[in-house]
Short mmCIF file of C-alpha atoms in Angstrom, two decimals:
data_model
loop_
_atom_site.label_atom_id
_atom_site.label_comp_id
_atom_site.label_asym_id
_atom_site.label_seq_id
_atom_site.Cartn_x
_atom_site.Cartn_y
_atom_site.Cartn_z
CA MET A 1 90.93 -24.37 68.40
CA SER A 2 89.46 -22.36 70.98
CA GLY A 3 90.27 -18.60 71.27
CA PRO A 4 92.60 -17.17 73.90
CA SER A 5 91.27 -17.46 77.34
CA THR A 6 90.94 -14.42 79.54
CA ILE A 7 92.14 -14.93 83.07
CA PRO A 8 90.67 -12.37 85.42
CA THR A 9 93.20 -10.67 87.60
CA PRO A 10 92.51 -10.63 91.29
CA TYR A 11 93.28 -6.93 91.55
CA GLY A 12 91.76 -3.89 89.92
CA PRO A 13 93.74 -1.32 87.94
CA ALA A 14 96.63 0.30 89.75
CA THR A 15 95.92 3.76 91.22
CA PRO A 16 98.59 6.31 92.19
CA THR A 17 99.36 6.68 95.91
CA PRO A 18 98.25 10.13 97.16
CA ALA A 19 101.07 12.35 98.45
CA PRO A 20 101.01 13.24 102.18
CA PRO A 21 99.53 16.67 102.90
CA THR A 22 102.04 19.52 103.15
CA PRO A 23 102.00 20.97 106.68
CA THR A 24 100.83 24.55 106.78
CA PRO A 25 103.45 26.79 108.51
CA ASN A 26 102.29 28.55 111.63
CA PRO A 27 101.65 32.21 110.80
CA LYS A 28 103.65 34.77 112.69
CA PRO A 29 101.80 37.37 114.74
CA HIS A 30 101.40 40.79 113.20
CA MET A 31 103.49 43.60 114.65
CA VAL A 32 100.34 45.54 115.55
CA GLY A 33 99.25 42.71 117.83
CA ILE A 34 102.62 42.60 119.56
CA ILE A 35 102.51 46.38 120.12
CA ALA A 36 98.99 46.09 121.50
CA LEU A 37 100.04 43.38 123.97
CA ALA A 38 103.09 45.38 125.09
CA ALA A 39 101.00 48.52 125.57
CA ALA A 40 98.47 46.60 127.63
CA ALA A 41 101.19 45.12 129.87
CA VAL A 42 102.92 48.47 130.43
CA GLY A 43 99.57 50.15 131.02
CA PHE A 44 98.68 47.63 133.70
CA VAL A 45 101.96 48.23 135.52
CA ILE A 46 101.48 52.02 135.39
CA THR A 47 97.93 51.81 136.71
CA CYS A 48 99.28 50.14 139.85
CA ILE A 49 101.53 53.16 140.56
CA PRO A 50 99.86 55.70 142.87
CA GLY A 51 99.12 58.94 141.05
CA ALA A 52 99.67 57.46 137.57
CA LEU A 53 96.31 55.77 137.13
CA ILE A 54 95.13 58.03 134.30
CA PHE A 55 98.30 57.40 132.27
CA GLY A 56 97.88 53.65 132.64
CA TRP A 57 94.27 53.84 131.49
CA GLY A 58 95.38 55.85 128.47
CA LEU A 59 97.76 53.06 127.47
CA MET A 60 95.01 50.49 128.10
CA LEU A 61 92.71 52.37 125.70
CA ILE A 62 95.42 52.43 123.04
CA ALA A 63 96.05 48.71 123.57
CA PHE A 64 92.30 47.99 123.23
CA VAL A 65 92.06 49.80 119.88
CA LEU A 66 95.25 48.20 118.52
CA SER A 67 94.06 44.76 119.60
CA LEU A 68 90.81 45.18 117.68
CA VAL A 69 92.74 46.24 114.58
CA ALA A 70 95.19 43.33 114.89
CA LEU A 71 92.33 40.81 114.96
CA PHE A 72 91.55 41.58 111.30
CA LEU A 73 95.14 41.51 110.07
CA LYS A 74 96.99 38.50 108.69
CA GLY A 75 99.03 36.51 111.14
CA ALA A 76 98.59 34.78 114.47
CA THR A 77 95.96 36.46 116.59
CA TRP A 78 97.06 35.34 120.05
CA PRO A 79 98.85 38.63 120.86
CA ALA A 80 95.78 40.60 119.81
CA VAL A 81 93.44 38.39 121.84
CA THR A 82 95.71 38.54 124.88
CA GLY A 83 96.08 42.31 124.57
CA LEU A 84 92.33 42.67 124.27
CA ILE A 85 91.74 40.63 127.43
CA VAL A 86 94.39 42.51 129.36
CA SER A 87 93.10 45.92 128.24
CA ILE A 88 89.56 45.03 129.35
CA PHE A 89 90.06 43.27 132.67
CA CYS A 90 93.31 44.70 134.00
CA PRO A 91 91.98 48.25 134.54
CA ILE A 92 89.35 46.76 136.82
CA ILE A 93 92.00 44.77 138.71
CA ALA A 94 94.25 47.83 138.98
CA LEU A 95 91.36 49.89 140.29
CA LEU A 96 90.64 47.29 142.97
CA ILE A 97 94.34 47.22 143.94
CA SER A 98 94.33 51.01 144.20
CA PHE A 99 91.28 50.97 146.47
CA ALA A 100 92.87 48.23 148.59
CA ILE A 101 96.06 50.27 149.04
CA ASP A 102 94.12 53.40 149.94
CA SER A 103 92.15 51.53 152.58
CA THR A 104 95.27 50.27 154.41
CA PRO A 105 96.93 52.17 157.26
CA PHE A 106 99.86 52.95 154.93
CA GLY A 107 97.81 54.23 151.99
CA GLY A 108 95.60 57.23 151.63
CA THR A 109 96.70 58.65 154.98
CA LEU A 110 99.94 60.37 154.05
CA GLY A 111 98.33 63.75 154.48
CA ASP A 112 97.32 62.85 158.03
CA PHE A 113 100.83 61.58 158.69
CA ASP A 114 102.38 64.82 157.43
CA ASP A 115 100.00 66.82 159.61
CA SER A 116 101.09 64.81 162.62
CA ILE A 117 104.74 65.87 162.19
CA PRO A 118 105.35 68.88 164.42
CA GLU A 119 106.92 72.02 163.07
CA SER A 120 110.53 72.78 164.02
CA SER A 121 109.31 75.24 166.65
CA GLU A 122 107.31 72.46 168.36
CA PHE A 123 110.34 70.29 169.16
CA VAL A 124 111.64 70.50 172.69
CA GLU A 125 115.41 70.78 172.60
CA ASP A 126 117.21 68.46 174.95
CA PRO A 127 120.69 69.73 175.88
CA ALA A 128 121.87 66.14 176.32
CA ASP A 129 121.34 65.51 172.61
CA ASP A 130 124.15 67.91 171.70
CA ARG A 131 126.89 66.27 173.71
CA ASP A 132 128.32 64.02 171.01
CA PHE A 133 127.28 65.85 167.85
CA VAL A 134 128.29 69.00 166.02
CA GLN A 135 125.48 71.52 166.18
CA ILE A 136 123.91 72.12 162.78
CA ALA A 137 123.71 75.86 162.22
CA PRO A 138 121.15 77.63 160.04
CA LEU A 139 121.85 77.98 156.33
CA SER A 140 121.79 81.77 156.37
CA ALA A 141 125.19 83.45 156.17
CA VAL A 142 126.63 85.16 159.23
CA GLY A 143 127.83 88.78 159.42
CA ASP A 144 130.29 90.16 156.93
CA LEU A 145 133.99 89.53 157.45
CA ALA A 146 136.78 91.21 155.58
CA PHE A 147 138.98 89.15 153.27
CA GLY A 148 141.90 87.98 155.36
CA ASP A 149 139.76 87.54 158.51
CA THR A 150 139.03 84.16 160.09
CA MET A 151 135.62 82.71 160.85
CA VAL A 152 135.86 80.75 164.14
CA TYR A 153 133.13 78.21 164.88
CA GLU A 154 132.08 77.10 168.37
CA ASP A 155 133.57 73.62 168.00
CA GLY A 156 137.02 74.99 167.07
CA PHE A 157 136.90 74.97 163.29
CA GLU A 158 138.41 77.98 161.56
CA LEU A 159 137.87 79.22 158.02
CA THR A 160 140.06 81.91 156.43
CA VAL A 161 139.72 83.53 152.99
CA SER A 162 142.62 85.64 151.78
CA ALA A 163 142.31 88.95 149.98
CA PRO A 164 141.75 88.53 146.23
CA GLU A 165 144.76 88.80 143.94
CA PRO A 166 144.85 89.28 140.14
CA PHE A 167 144.90 86.02 138.22
CA ALA A 168 146.25 85.54 134.69
CA PRO A 169 144.56 82.51 133.13
CA SER A 170 146.19 80.53 130.36
CA GLU A 171 144.78 80.18 126.86
CA ASP A 172 143.21 76.83 127.81
CA ALA A 173 141.39 78.15 130.90
CA LEU A 174 137.63 77.70 131.12
CA GLY A 175 135.15 80.11 132.70
CA VAL A 176 136.93 83.33 131.73
CA ASP A 177 133.87 85.32 130.66
CA GLN A 178 133.95 88.59 132.63
CA ASP A 179 136.11 91.72 132.79
CA SER A 180 138.54 90.73 135.58
CA ASN A 181 139.98 87.53 137.06
CA VAL A 182 140.97 87.05 140.70
CA VAL A 183 142.20 84.22 142.87
CA PHE A 184 141.63 83.51 146.59
CA THR A 185 143.44 81.23 149.04
CA LEU A 186 141.11 79.43 151.44
CA THR A 187 142.20 77.56 154.58
CA ILE A 188 140.22 75.29 156.91
CA THR A 189 141.83 74.45 160.28
CA ASN A 190 140.53 71.70 162.55
CA ASN A 191 141.01 72.78 166.17
CA SER A 192 138.40 70.34 167.44
CA THR A 193 138.98 66.89 168.95
CA GLN A 194 137.39 64.93 166.10
CA GLU A 195 138.34 64.12 162.52
CA PHE A 196 136.41 66.10 159.96
CA GLU A 197 135.77 65.52 156.24
CA SER A 198 135.48 68.93 154.62
CA PHE A 199 133.36 69.65 151.58
CA PRO A 200 133.38 73.45 151.09
CA TRP A 201 131.35 75.05 148.34
CA PRO A 202 132.21 78.76 147.87
CA TRP A 203 130.05 81.16 145.90
CA VAL A 204 131.26 84.57 144.71
CA THR A 205 129.28 87.61 143.64
CA SER A 206 130.73 90.77 142.12
CA GLY A 207 129.02 94.08 141.53
CA GLY A 208 125.63 92.54 142.26
CA GLN A 209 125.98 89.59 139.86
CA GLY A 210 127.34 86.07 140.05
CA ALA A 211 130.99 85.37 139.28
CA THR A 212 132.21 82.42 137.23
CA GLY A 213 134.62 79.83 138.57
CA ILE A 214 137.74 79.41 136.45
CA SER A 215 139.18 76.01 135.60
CA ASP A 216 142.78 76.20 134.40
CA VAL A 217 144.28 72.76 133.88
CA SER A 218 147.66 74.19 132.91
CA ASP A 219 148.27 75.35 136.49
CA ASN A 220 148.86 72.22 138.53
CA GLN A 221 148.64 74.13 141.83
CA LEU A 222 145.23 75.63 141.13
CA VAL A 223 142.14 73.97 142.58
CA VAL A 224 138.98 75.59 141.27
CA GLY A 225 135.42 74.92 142.32
CA PRO A 226 133.87 73.88 145.59
CA GLY A 227 137.20 72.96 147.18
CA PRO A 228 138.87 69.69 148.12
CA GLU A 229 136.95 66.92 149.80
CA ALA A 230 139.58 66.11 152.42
CA LEU A 231 139.77 64.39 155.80
CA ILE A 232 141.24 66.84 158.31
CA VAL A 233 142.62 65.36 161.56
CA PRO A 234 142.52 67.32 164.83
CA GLY A 235 145.14 70.05 164.64
CA GLY A 236 145.43 69.74 160.87
CA SER A 237 144.45 72.10 158.09
CA VAL A 238 143.88 72.17 154.36
CA SER A 239 144.42 75.07 151.93
CA TRP A 240 143.50 75.53 148.30
CA THR A 241 143.20 78.30 145.71
CA SER A 242 140.01 79.25 143.93
CA ALA A 243 140.00 81.51 140.85
CA TRP A 244 136.98 83.48 139.59
CA SER A 245 136.09 85.69 136.67
CA VAL A 246 134.36 88.78 138.09
CA ALA A 247 132.69 91.96 136.90
CA ASP A 248 134.20 94.28 139.53
CA PRO A 249 137.20 93.23 141.69
CA GLY A 250 136.47 96.14 144.03
CA SER A 251 133.03 94.75 144.92
CA LEU A 252 133.45 91.09 145.87
CA THR A 253 131.60 88.87 148.33
CA MET A 254 132.25 85.19 148.96
CA GLN A 255 129.90 82.88 150.86
CA VAL A 256 131.56 79.69 152.05
CA SER A 257 131.49 77.17 154.90
CA PRO A 258 133.67 74.16 155.84
CA ASP A 259 130.74 71.82 155.13
CA PHE A 260 127.02 72.00 154.48
CA VAL A 261 126.31 71.43 158.19
CA TYR A 262 128.05 74.67 159.13
CA GLU A 263 126.62 78.14 158.70
CA GLU A 264 128.08 80.08 155.81
CA ALA A 265 130.34 83.06 156.41
CA ASN A 266 130.38 86.20 154.28
CA PHE A 267 133.81 87.50 153.28
CA THR A 268 133.79 90.81 151.39
CA ASN A 269 135.78 93.87 150.40
CA VAL A 270 132.68 96.04 150.12
CA GLU A 271 132.76 98.92 152.58
#
């Protein structure tokens, strides 16, 4: 008998199938790179603002240094590379934009424009311009009036400030910080032919120093401060009370006007 026959197999020995490669996760950018990119972007915007060029360049320099540091840290480098590019080329672009603005008729010539504006004394006053408008008086206060007198303006407005009276604030009152407390009654009367929106702003001094306005929320009839912002029709009037904490009730002066376009009047009890 012949020995067992060996039948060759058509295939070689089985080999294990290699596993697919594990995908490498994309690294996140380092925080330093993000800060560098943000600093470069903000710096570029600031360099385009007239007069702020040096501050923008300072941010660009910081962004340049941070970008170099971020290149050697772990994580994605695209913010660092972008910040580096911005910090290098954007100052040049901003400088060119600045030169372009200065060379236009609207840039770099503001000083010449200001010089071309005439002083108030150079304007020629046209009487026809005053026909439909209230004349704006100077801001300086007019001569002293006694409390109880009435300031009469050329267009018919009247402003009256009563004599001061003692005021007893409640426990919840604010602004009570001096020796005495007084209250005034102010009245604005519209004797003109036009509606008028008042916005008075009184200021009181006493004994050579400023008084303090009192706010007392427990007194519903007390209006303290600059006065009511009210629309006064022709022939109408508005009154309000204004309380103040003062150093010397025998030496009081109030400056007040119906609105900021009117000259202020001085009311006083100083002889």
